[in-house]
């Protein structure tokens, strides 16, 4: 059976753009407005999550977004404490290059029955953080990583291929929210050459040209967060770039 992201790619025939909204960064009403603006520009889904969120602000923000947009809402959880029923999907994810057992499997074990009972559709995802910044991003600071630097292409490919062979439905190559620069084109190409599952790329993407570069090198889904909070004209430029790329 084709998984959700692969199915969306197949149905659209173009690459996808997801907007990440961190409930810690604004009030639910403002988050809903942001989601609605991005949806009108053509974003394909709203992701809700962040490294420091809790069930209350995730729930309130997701509920407000659900009332304002028709696109799917995907929970992007930092822990079991972020699970809420006001979403359509959940990235059921493991931070593969963390050294913490908690992020590899324990949070998942704590949340799996709640996901089953809620009816939220899980999307199995291998989450891999690449360190591209001189100053560590929040996700790097809180996750105790087996560090993958920009020149560790072989190491990144081994992690990504492990995700595919585990049966995960997609991989997310993450530079961290607000990263100085995104995951490099070379890294994305190398992962694309080795994998058949969808590749999500996010962190530090701030303009249309960069987004296009990433899809041209093999990214299937572009995630942006910070730019949606800061510059609406840039988010439209990014979504247009992704939507114009037919493969
Ligand atoms: C973070 O990849 C996302 O998980 C988005 O990053 O905020 O830098 O767009 P930005």
PDB file of N, CA, C and O in Angstrom, residues 116 167 230:
ATOM      1  N   UNK A 116      -3.218   5.014  18.222  1.00  0.00           N
ATOM      2  CA  UNK A 116      -4.157   4.002  17.705  1.00  0.00           C
ATOM      3  C   UNK A 116      -5.602   4.338  18.105  1.00  0.00           C
ATOM      4  O   UNK A 116      -6.511   4.317  17.285  1.00  0.00           O
ATOM      5  N   UNK A 167      11.519   0.141   6.829  1.00  0.00           N
ATOM      6  CA  UNK A 167      10.133   0.230   6.380  1.00  0.00           C
ATOM      7  C   UNK A 167       9.477   1.567   6.661  1.00  0.00           C
ATOM      8  O   UNK A 167       8.263   1.722   6.508  1.00  0.00           O
ATOM      9  N   UNK A 230       7.828  35.415   9.418  1.00  0.00           N
ATOM     10  CA  UNK A 230       8.497  36.702   9.199  1.00  0.00           C
ATOM     11  C   UNK A 230       8.084  37.429   7.928  1.00  0.00           C
ATOM     12  O   UNK A 230       7.860  38.628   7.951  1.00  0.00           O
TER      13      UNK A 230
END
